Coordinates of C-alpha atoms and ligand atoms in Angstrom, one line a residue:
M1 CA 29.6 16.4 112.0
T2 CA 29.3 20.1 111.5
L3 CA 26.7 22.7 112.2
K4 CA 24.3 21.0 113.9
T5 CA 20.7 22.3 113.5
G6 CA 19.0 23.7 116.9
D7 CA 17.4 20.2 118.0
E8 CA 20.4 18.1 117.0
Y9 CA 22.7 20.7 119.4
K10 CA 19.4 19.7 122.1
D11 CA 19.7 16.2 121.9
S12 CA 23.7 16.5 122.4
V13 CA 23.4 18.4 125.7
K14 CA 20.6 15.6 126.7
S15 CA 23.3 12.9 126.1
L16 CA 25.4 14.5 128.8
K17 CA 22.9 13.4 131.6
L18 CA 23.9 16.7 133.4
E19 CA 22.8 16.9 136.9
A20 CA 22.4 20.5 139.3
H21 CA 20.9 21.4 142.4
V22 CA 17.7 23.5 141.5
M23 CA 16.0 25.1 144.1
G24 CA 17.0 22.8 146.6
K25 CA 16.5 19.9 144.4
K26 CA 18.7 17.9 142.6
S27 CA 17.4 17.7 139.2
D28 CA 18.8 15.0 136.6
N29 CA 16.0 15.9 133.7
L30 CA 17.4 19.6 133.0
P31 CA 16.5 20.4 129.5
E32 CA 12.9 19.4 130.6
N33 CA 13.0 21.4 133.9
P34 CA 10.8 24.4 133.2
L35 CA 13.6 26.9 134.7
V36 CA 16.1 26.0 132.7
N37 CA 14.6 24.8 129.4
P38 CA 13.9 28.3 127.7
S39 CA 17.7 28.8 128.1
M40 CA 18.6 26.1 126.3
K41 CA 15.8 27.1 123.7
A42 CA 18.1 30.4 123.5
V43 CA 21.2 28.7 123.0
A44 CA 19.8 26.4 120.4
A45 CA 18.5 29.2 117.9
T46 CA 22.6 29.8 117.6
F47 CA 22.2 26.8 115.7
D48 CA 19.3 27.2 114.2
G49 CA 20.7 30.7 112.6
A50 CA 23.6 28.3 110.5
H51 CA 20.5 26.6 109.0
S52 CA 18.5 30.0 108.2
D53 CA 16.5 30.2 105.0
N54 CA 17.9 33.7 104.5
E55 CA 21.1 33.6 103.1
E56 CA 22.5 36.6 104.7
I57 CA 21.7 35.3 108.2
R58 CA 23.3 31.8 107.2
G59 CA 26.4 33.8 106.0
L60 CA 26.7 35.5 109.5
F61 CA 26.7 32.2 111.1
R62 CA 29.0 29.9 108.6
T63 CA 32.5 30.5 108.4
R64 CA 35.6 28.6 107.6
S65 CA 37.7 27.1 110.3
S66 CA 41.2 28.5 110.2
V67 CA 42.7 25.0 112.4
C68 CA 40.8 22.0 110.3
E69 CA 39.4 21.6 107.3
A70 CA 35.6 22.4 108.0
E71 CA 33.2 25.2 107.8
V72 CA 32.1 25.7 111.1
N73 CA 29.5 27.8 113.4
R74 CA 31.3 31.5 113.6
F75 CA 30.3 30.9 117.7
A76 CA 33.2 28.4 117.6
H77 CA 35.5 30.4 114.9
L78 CA 38.9 32.0 115.7
H79 CA 38.7 35.3 114.4
Q80 CA 40.7 35.7 110.7
S81 CA 40.2 39.2 110.0
T82 CA 38.2 42.2 111.1
E83 CA 35.6 41.1 109.0
D84 CA 35.3 38.3 111.1
L85 CA 35.2 40.6 114.4
V86 CA 32.6 42.6 112.9
K87 CA 30.6 39.4 111.5
K88 CA 30.7 38.1 115.3
V89 CA 28.9 41.8 116.6
L90 CA 26.5 41.6 113.6
M91 CA 25.4 37.7 114.8
Q92 CA 25.2 38.7 118.2
R93 CA 22.4 41.4 117.4
Y94 CA 20.4 39.0 115.6
C95 CA 20.4 36.6 118.2
G96 CA 19.6 39.4 120.8
N97 CA 16.8 40.7 118.0
L98 CA 15.5 36.9 118.0
T99 CA 15.5 35.8 121.6
G100 CA 15.6 39.0 123.4
C101 CA 17.6 37.2 126.2
C102 CA 21.1 36.2 126.5
F103 CA 21.9 33.1 124.1
Q104 CA 24.9 32.2 126.3
R105 CA 27.3 31.3 123.4
C106 CA 29.9 34.2 123.4
V107 CA 31.8 33.5 126.4
G108 CA 33.4 30.3 124.9
L109 CA 34.1 31.5 122.0
D110 CA 35.6 34.7 123.7
A111 CA 37.5 32.5 125.6
A112 CA 38.9 30.3 123.1
N113 CA 40.2 33.3 120.9
A114 CA 42.0 34.8 124.0
V115 CA 43.7 31.3 124.8
F116 CA 44.7 30.8 121.2
S117 CA 46.8 33.9 121.4
T118 CA 48.1 33.7 124.8
T119 CA 49.5 29.9 124.5
Y120 CA 51.1 30.6 121.5
D121 CA 53.1 33.5 123.4
V122 CA 53.9 31.2 126.2
D123 CA 55.2 28.7 123.9
Q124 CA 57.5 31.0 122.3
E125 CA 58.9 32.7 125.7
Y126 CA 59.3 29.4 127.5
G127 CA 59.0 26.5 124.7
T128 CA 56.1 25.0 126.1
H129 CA 53.7 23.0 124.3
Y130 CA 50.2 24.7 125.0
H131 CA 49.2 26.1 121.6
Q132 CA 49.4 23.0 119.7
R133 CA 47.4 21.0 122.4
F134 CA 44.7 24.1 122.2
R135 CA 44.6 23.8 118.4
D136 CA 44.0 20.0 118.8
Y137 CA 41.2 20.7 121.5
W138 CA 39.5 23.2 119.9
C139 CA 39.6 21.4 116.1
K140 CA 37.2 19.1 118.1
I141 CA 35.0 21.5 119.2
Q142 CA 34.6 23.0 115.9
V143 CA 34.1 20.3 114.2
D144 CA 31.2 18.7 116.6
D145 CA 30.0 22.0 117.0
L146 CA 30.2 22.0 120.7
V147 CA 28.9 24.8 123.0
V148 CA 32.0 25.9 125.7
D149 CA 31.8 27.5 128.7
G150 CA 34.3 30.5 129.3
A151 CA 34.9 30.2 133.4
M152 CA 36.9 33.3 135.0
T153 CA 35.2 34.6 138.0
D154 CA 36.6 32.7 141.2
P155 CA 34.7 33.2 144.4
K156 CA 37.4 35.7 145.8
G157 CA 36.4 36.3 149.4
D158 CA 38.0 38.8 150.7
R159 CA 38.9 41.3 148.2
S160 CA 41.8 43.2 149.8
K161 CA 43.7 39.9 150.0
R162 CA 45.7 37.8 147.4
P163 CA 45.0 34.0 146.9
G164 CA 47.5 32.6 149.4
E165 CA 46.1 35.3 151.7
Q166 CA 42.8 34.2 151.8
A167 CA 41.3 32.2 155.1
D168 CA 40.6 29.3 152.5
P169 CA 43.2 28.9 149.2
D170 CA 40.0 27.2 147.6
L171 CA 38.4 30.8 146.8
Y172 CA 40.3 31.2 143.9
L173 CA 40.4 27.8 141.5
R174 CA 43.7 25.8 142.3
V175 CA 45.5 22.8 141.4
V176 CA 45.9 20.7 144.7
E177 CA 47.9 18.1 143.2
K178 CA 49.9 17.6 140.3
K179 CA 50.3 13.9 138.4
N180 CA 52.5 12.9 135.5
D181 CA 49.6 12.8 133.6
G182 CA 47.7 15.8 134.8
V183 CA 46.8 17.9 137.6
V184 CA 43.8 18.3 140.1
V185 CA 41.7 20.9 140.5
R186 CA 39.7 22.2 143.3
G187 CA 37.9 25.3 143.7
A188 CA 34.5 27.3 142.1
K189 CA 33.7 29.6 139.7
L190 CA 30.7 31.8 139.9
H191 CA 28.0 33.1 137.6
Q192 CA 28.8 31.1 135.1
T193 CA 26.3 32.2 131.9
G194 CA 25.0 28.8 130.3
M195 CA 27.1 26.4 131.7
L196 CA 24.3 23.3 132.1
N197 CA 23.9 23.7 128.5
S198 CA 27.2 23.7 127.4
H199 CA 29.3 20.4 126.8
E200 CA 32.4 21.9 127.9
I201 CA 34.2 24.4 130.0
I202 CA 37.2 26.8 129.3
V203 CA 38.8 27.4 132.9
M204 CA 40.8 30.7 133.4
P205 CA 42.4 32.6 135.9
T206 CA 40.8 35.3 137.4
L207 CA 43.2 37.7 138.0
N208 CA 46.5 38.9 136.8
M209 CA 49.1 36.4 138.9
R210 CA 52.3 36.9 140.7
P211 CA 55.4 34.8 141.4
G212 CA 54.4 32.6 144.2
E213 CA 51.2 32.2 142.7
E214 CA 51.5 29.7 140.5
D215 CA 49.2 27.1 141.5
W216 CA 46.4 29.5 140.7
T217 CA 47.8 29.9 137.5
I218 CA 45.6 27.0 135.3
C219 CA 43.7 27.5 132.4
F220 CA 42.4 24.0 131.1
G221 CA 39.3 22.5 129.3
V222 CA 37.1 19.9 130.5
P223 CA 33.3 18.3 129.8
T224 CA 30.4 19.5 131.6
N225 CA 29.9 16.0 133.1
A226 CA 33.8 15.8 134.4
R227 CA 33.4 13.9 137.6
G228 CA 33.6 16.3 140.3
I229 CA 32.3 18.9 139.1
R230 CA 28.7 20.1 140.9
Y231 CA 26.3 22.9 139.5
I232 CA 24.0 24.8 141.6
Y233 CA 21.4 26.9 139.7
G234 CA 21.4 30.6 140.2
R235 CA 18.2 32.2 140.7
Q236 CA 16.4 35.0 138.9
A237 CA 14.0 37.7 139.6
S238 CA 10.6 36.3 138.7
D239 CA 11.8 32.9 137.9
T240 CA 9.3 30.8 139.6
R241 CA 6.9 32.7 137.1
K242 CA 7.9 29.8 134.6
L243 CA 6.8 26.9 136.9
E244 CA 3.4 28.5 136.7
E245 CA 0.7 26.8 134.1
L246 CA 0.3 30.2 132.5
K247 CA 3.0 31.5 130.5
L248 CA 1.7 35.4 129.8
D249 CA 3.5 36.2 133.3
V250 CA 7.0 35.3 132.5
G251 CA 7.4 38.2 130.0
N252 CA 9.5 36.6 127.4
P253 CA 7.6 33.4 126.0
I254 CA 9.9 31.0 125.0
Y255 CA 13.6 31.8 125.6
G256 CA 15.2 33.0 129.0
G257 CA 19.1 33.0 130.2
Q258 CA 20.8 31.0 132.7
E259 CA 23.8 31.2 135.7
V260 CA 25.4 28.6 137.9
M261 CA 27.9 28.2 140.2
T262 CA 30.1 25.4 139.6
V263 CA 32.5 23.7 142.1
F264 CA 35.5 22.1 141.4
D265 CA 35.5 18.9 143.5
D266 CA 39.2 17.8 143.3
V267 CA 38.7 17.6 139.3
F268 CA 41.3 15.5 137.3
V269 CA 42.5 17.4 134.3
P270 CA 44.7 15.1 131.8
K271 CA 47.9 16.8 130.6
E272 CA 46.5 17.3 127.4
R273 CA 43.4 19.5 128.0
I274 CA 46.1 22.3 130.2
F275 CA 46.9 25.3 128.6
L276 CA 48.6 27.5 131.0
N277 CA 50.1 25.7 134.1
G278 CA 52.5 28.1 136.3
E279 CA 53.0 30.6 134.0
V280 CA 52.2 34.1 136.1
K281 CA 53.5 36.6 133.6
Y282 CA 50.7 35.4 131.1
S283 CA 47.7 34.8 133.2
G284 CA 47.0 38.9 133.3
K285 CA 47.3 38.8 129.5
L286 CA 45.1 35.6 129.3
V287 CA 42.4 37.8 131.1
E288 CA 42.8 40.9 129.5
R289 CA 42.4 39.5 125.9
F290 CA 39.1 37.3 127.4
A291 CA 37.8 40.5 129.0
A292 CA 38.1 42.9 125.9
Y293 CA 36.9 40.1 123.5
H294 CA 33.8 40.1 125.8
R295 CA 33.0 43.8 126.2
Q296 CA 33.6 43.6 122.5
S297 CA 30.7 41.2 122.6
Y298 CA 28.5 43.3 124.6
G299 CA 27.9 45.8 121.6
G300 CA 26.0 43.2 120.2
C301 CA 24.1 41.4 122.5
K302 CA 23.2 43.8 124.7
A303 CA 22.0 46.2 121.6
G304 CA 20.2 42.9 120.5
V305 CA 17.8 42.8 123.4
G306 CA 18.0 46.5 123.0
D307 CA 16.2 46.7 120.2
V308 CA 13.6 44.4 121.4
L309 CA 13.2 46.5 124.5
I310 CA 13.2 49.9 122.1
G311 CA 10.3 48.1 120.0
A312 CA 8.1 46.8 122.9
V313 CA 8.0 50.7 124.3
A314 CA 7.3 52.1 121.0
L315 CA 4.3 49.5 121.0
I316 CA 3.1 50.2 124.0
A317 CA 3.5 54.0 123.6
R318 CA 0.9 53.6 120.6
M319 CA -1.4 51.1 122.6
H320 CA -1.5 53.6 125.2
G321 CA -2.4 56.6 122.6
I322 CA 0.9 58.4 123.8
D323 CA 3.1 57.6 120.5
R324 CA 2.9 61.5 118.9
A325 CA 3.9 63.1 121.9
S326 CA 6.9 64.8 121.1
H327 CA 8.4 63.9 125.0
V328 CA 7.8 60.3 124.0
R329 CA 9.4 60.3 120.6
D330 CA 11.7 62.4 122.2
K331 CA 12.5 59.7 124.9
I332 CA 12.2 56.8 122.4
V333 CA 15.0 58.6 120.1
E334 CA 16.7 58.8 123.5
M335 CA 16.6 55.2 123.7
I336 CA 17.9 54.6 120.5
H337 CA 20.9 56.9 120.2
L338 CA 22.0 54.9 123.5
N339 CA 21.6 51.4 121.7
E340 CA 23.2 52.4 118.6
T341 CA 26.3 54.0 120.4
L342 CA 26.7 50.9 122.3
F343 CA 26.4 48.7 118.9
S344 CA 28.9 51.7 117.2
C345 CA 31.5 50.7 119.9
G346 CA 31.2 46.6 119.5
I347 CA 31.5 47.6 115.5
A348 CA 34.6 50.0 116.1
C349 CA 36.6 48.0 118.5
S350 CA 36.4 45.0 115.6
S351 CA 37.0 47.1 112.8
M352 CA 40.2 49.0 114.8
G353 CA 41.1 45.1 115.3
Y354 CA 44.6 43.6 114.7
R355 CA 46.3 40.3 114.2
T356 CA 48.0 38.6 116.7
P357 CA 51.8 36.8 116.6
A358 CA 49.3 33.4 117.1
G359 CA 47.3 34.6 113.5
N360 CA 43.7 35.3 115.0
Y361 CA 42.8 38.6 115.3
E362 CA 42.4 40.6 118.9
V363 CA 40.0 43.7 119.3
D364 CA 41.2 47.2 119.7
M365 CA 41.9 47.2 123.6
L366 CA 40.7 50.9 124.2
L367 CA 37.7 50.8 122.0
A368 CA 36.1 47.3 123.8
N369 CA 36.8 48.7 127.4
V370 CA 35.0 51.9 126.2
C371 CA 32.2 50.0 124.5
K372 CA 31.8 47.8 128.2
L373 CA 31.8 50.9 130.4
N374 CA 29.0 52.3 128.2
V375 CA 27.5 49.3 128.5
T376 CA 27.9 49.5 132.4
R377 CA 25.7 52.6 132.3
F378 CA 23.1 52.7 129.0
P379 CA 20.8 50.0 129.4
Y380 CA 20.0 51.3 132.6
E381 CA 19.4 54.6 131.5
I382 CA 17.2 53.0 128.5
A383 CA 15.7 50.9 131.4
R384 CA 14.7 54.2 133.0
L385 CA 13.1 55.3 129.8
A386 CA 11.3 52.5 129.1
T387 CA 9.5 52.6 132.9
D388 CA 8.8 56.2 132.1
V389 CA 6.8 55.6 129.0
A390 CA 4.9 52.3 129.9
G391 CA 3.9 53.4 133.0
G392 CA 3.1 52.1 136.9
L393 CA 1.2 49.1 135.6
L394 CA 4.5 47.6 134.8
G395 CA 4.7 47.0 138.3
T396 CA 1.3 46.2 139.2
L397 CA -0.3 44.2 136.6
P398 CA -2.8 41.9 137.8
S399 CA -1.9 38.2 137.3
A400 CA -2.3 36.4 133.9
K401 CA -4.7 33.9 136.2
D402 CA -6.9 36.8 137.2
L403 CA -7.3 37.7 133.7
E404 CA -8.8 34.2 133.0
D405 CA -11.0 34.1 136.1
P406 CA -14.6 34.5 135.3
V407 CA -15.0 37.4 138.2
T408 CA -12.1 39.5 137.9
A409 CA -11.5 39.0 133.9
P410 CA -14.5 41.7 133.0
Y411 CA -13.2 44.0 135.5
I412 CA -9.5 43.7 134.2
K413 CA -10.8 43.9 130.6
K414 CA -13.3 47.0 131.3
Y415 CA -10.6 48.8 133.4
L416 CA -7.6 48.2 131.3
A417 CA -9.2 48.5 127.9
T418 CA -6.8 51.5 126.1
T419 CA -7.1 53.0 122.0
E420 CA -9.5 51.5 120.1
G421 CA -8.3 47.8 118.8
V422 CA -6.1 47.1 121.6
E423 CA -6.6 43.6 123.3
V424 CA -6.4 43.8 126.8
V425 CA -3.7 40.4 126.7
D426 CA -1.4 41.9 124.0
R427 CA -1.3 44.8 126.5
F428 CA -0.3 42.1 129.0
K429 CA 2.0 40.6 127.0
V430 CA 4.1 43.9 125.9
L431 CA 4.0 45.1 129.2
R432 CA 5.2 41.9 131.2
L433 CA 7.9 41.9 128.4
I434 CA 9.1 44.7 129.5
E435 CA 8.9 43.9 132.8
N436 CA 10.9 40.9 132.2
L437 CA 13.8 43.2 131.1
V438 CA 14.0 46.2 133.3
A439 CA 12.8 44.0 137.0
G440 CA 12.3 40.5 136.0
A441 CA 14.2 37.5 135.0
G442 CA 15.5 39.4 132.0
S443 CA 17.2 42.3 133.7
V444 CA 19.6 39.8 135.0
A445 CA 21.6 39.8 131.7
Y446 CA 20.5 43.0 130.4
L447 CA 21.2 44.9 133.4
I448 CA 22.9 43.2 136.2
E449 CA 25.3 41.3 133.9
S450 CA 25.9 44.6 131.8
M451 CA 27.3 45.8 135.0
H452 CA 29.5 43.1 135.9
G453 CA 29.6 40.8 133.3
A454 CA 33.7 40.8 131.7
G455 CA 34.2 42.9 134.6
S456 CA 32.8 45.7 136.9
P457 CA 33.4 49.5 135.6
M458 CA 36.5 50.4 137.5
A459 CA 37.6 47.0 135.7
Q460 CA 37.1 48.9 132.1
R461 CA 38.6 52.3 133.7
I462 CA 41.4 50.9 134.6
M463 CA 42.4 49.6 131.0
I464 CA 40.9 52.7 129.7
S465 CA 43.6 54.5 131.8
R466 CA 46.4 52.0 130.3
Q467 CA 45.4 52.4 127.1
A468 CA 44.7 55.8 126.3
D469 CA 48.5 57.3 126.2
L470 CA 48.2 60.1 127.8
D471 CA 51.5 61.3 127.8
G472 CA 51.1 61.2 123.9
K473 CA 48.1 63.9 124.2
I474 CA 50.2 66.1 126.6
Q475 CA 53.2 65.3 123.9
K476 CA 50.8 66.8 121.3
V477 CA 49.6 70.0 123.5
K478 CA 53.4 70.9 124.1
Q479 CA 54.1 70.5 120.3
L480 CA 50.9 72.7 119.5
L481 CA 51.9 75.4 121.9
N482 CA 55.6 75.0 121.3
I483 CA 56.7 73.6 124.7
N484 CA 59.6 72.6 125.4
Ligands
FAD1 C1 24.6 37.8 134.7 C2 26.1 37.6 134.6 C3 26.8 36.5 134.2 C4 27.9 36.6 134.2 N1 28.5 35.3 133.4 C5 29.9 34.5 133.4 C6 30.7 33.5 132.7 O1 30.0 33.2 132.1 N2 31.7 33.8 132.8 C7 32.5 34.2 133.9 O2 33.9 33.6 134.2 N3 32.0 35.4 134.4 C8 30.2 35.6 134.4 N4 30.0 36.4 135.3 C9 31.1 37.1 136.1 C10 31.8 38.9 136.3 O3 32.8 38.5 135.3 C11 31.9 39.0 137.3 O4 30.7 39.2 138.3 C12 32.6 40.1 137.6 O5 34.0 40.0 137.3 C13 33.0 41.3 138.8 O6 33.5 40.3 140.2 P1 32.1 40.2 141.0 O7 30.6 40.0 141.0 O8 32.9 38.9 141.7 O9 32.1 41.2 141.8 P2 33.2 42.1 143.0 O10 34.4 41.9 142.4 O11 32.6 41.8 144.3 O12 32.5 43.2 142.4 C14 31.5 44.2 143.2 C15 32.5 45.6 143.4 O13 33.9 45.6 144.2 C16 34.9 46.4 143.8 N5 36.0 45.6 143.5 C17 36.3 44.2 143.5 N6 37.5 43.8 144.0 C18 38.4 44.9 144.5 C19 39.3 45.3 145.0 N7 40.5 44.5 145.4 N8 39.5 46.8 145.5 C20 38.5 47.7 145.3 N9 37.5 47.1 144.9 C21 37.2 45.7 144.7 C22 34.4 46.2 141.7 O14 35.1 47.1 141.6 C23 32.8 46.5 141.9 O15 33.0 47.8 142.4 C24 29.1 36.7 135.2 C25 28.3 37.8 135.8 C26 26.9 38.3 135.8 C27 26.1 39.2 136.7

């Protein structure tokens, strides 16, 4: 079966019967849990895109598999050209526009493309058989149209120490037992985006490992309902508003994101699902490649969410009667400029992509890192400008309940009236959406993830300095000035 609809996807995740600890309670009906449900709807939108009435949109989501005979969702595609890489970014921007939040499906796609090329290289050097294993694994993912979580980030304990030097060696996920038919792993992965909405997990090492760190050099795929995996739900700012009866204060009325802490409590991984096991030389390459794809991703998704925020700011400016003020217009132009710069970087690193020896396409590493470094800054500046234009009510608006209360509602409607024809409830809606993105649940993905997702800013700076060919630039100057 290929190309599930959003509803078919939801049913398939329900059938996994995942359990998680959510705010101190064990929850075994996650799809119906009001904290989790909006995030599932956001993922479902990535399935519905493939069934859009609009042919152009459908064309973004549908493509042919390179590893099996099937039409597949681009969120499970191994990129076959620079056009594929560009279409990925366009699709992500579309999803950001539609949901106004993180739709959680890029991280598995980025992991798959990195594992695909890395397993090929490992096999070439060591005569191992990881690549064919991964092709078989990924073919099933594509044909069944599954959601895959990309799990890289270990807890890391004391950052100044290597995995083996930590007080607890499990602070980096590792192999604790080797068996004839597989391995047993122990550890945790933090901040896992959309894990509870996923069918599968690809686990990758988090570091460039060194000789002696073979046990921590492990990459594999497991189902999310594998025995020994435990989930602890991550809180987001203002998340309990989702539990309230009235939804107006949530800000984003339909969709939301999700992150969990995932514990691997001695999980067995069968041999055929292992894609790297002890080849330390290749862990750094896998991390670099995954990070580059994911840094490209942000050029699409963050720009897509940025469009929503800019639209909300332009609308509130109109509602407040300040839309013609030159400083407001200029601030909105600045927001657009920053947002389009993010998008441009996503498109640029895609257009400059190249074919790997394995056959899939990799993004331009330098430009992907420039893209992500901009992402660590520009959404913050866009959010600052949004806060400026939206006004103080962003932080002091009464509750949706007070807007319905017979005692307070008349006062609120009288004193929060604005330009003619604007309903106070609509003003609330727009302010709450902006609040959601700059300070509420949506800011986890729009701001905090922009800073740390796919690596904190220093990680991009290191890659930029490595990729920039500074010696080549010095040589150009010497040539120009005739310096020997
Ligand atoms: C919303 C969100 C979603 C995410 N989704 C995923 C996901 O789906 N999958 C996944 O695998 N990960 C995910 N991540 C994790 C993300 O990749 C990490 O947050 C990121 O790599 C930074 O790691 P950290 O959070 O441990 O911060 P740290 O590594 O602790 O970084 C904090 C600061 O410490 C500095 N620092 C760290 N180590 C050192 C050192 N050795 N020496 C000097 N300075 C150091 C950093 O440069 C940074 O300034 C997500 C994160 C967020 C916030």
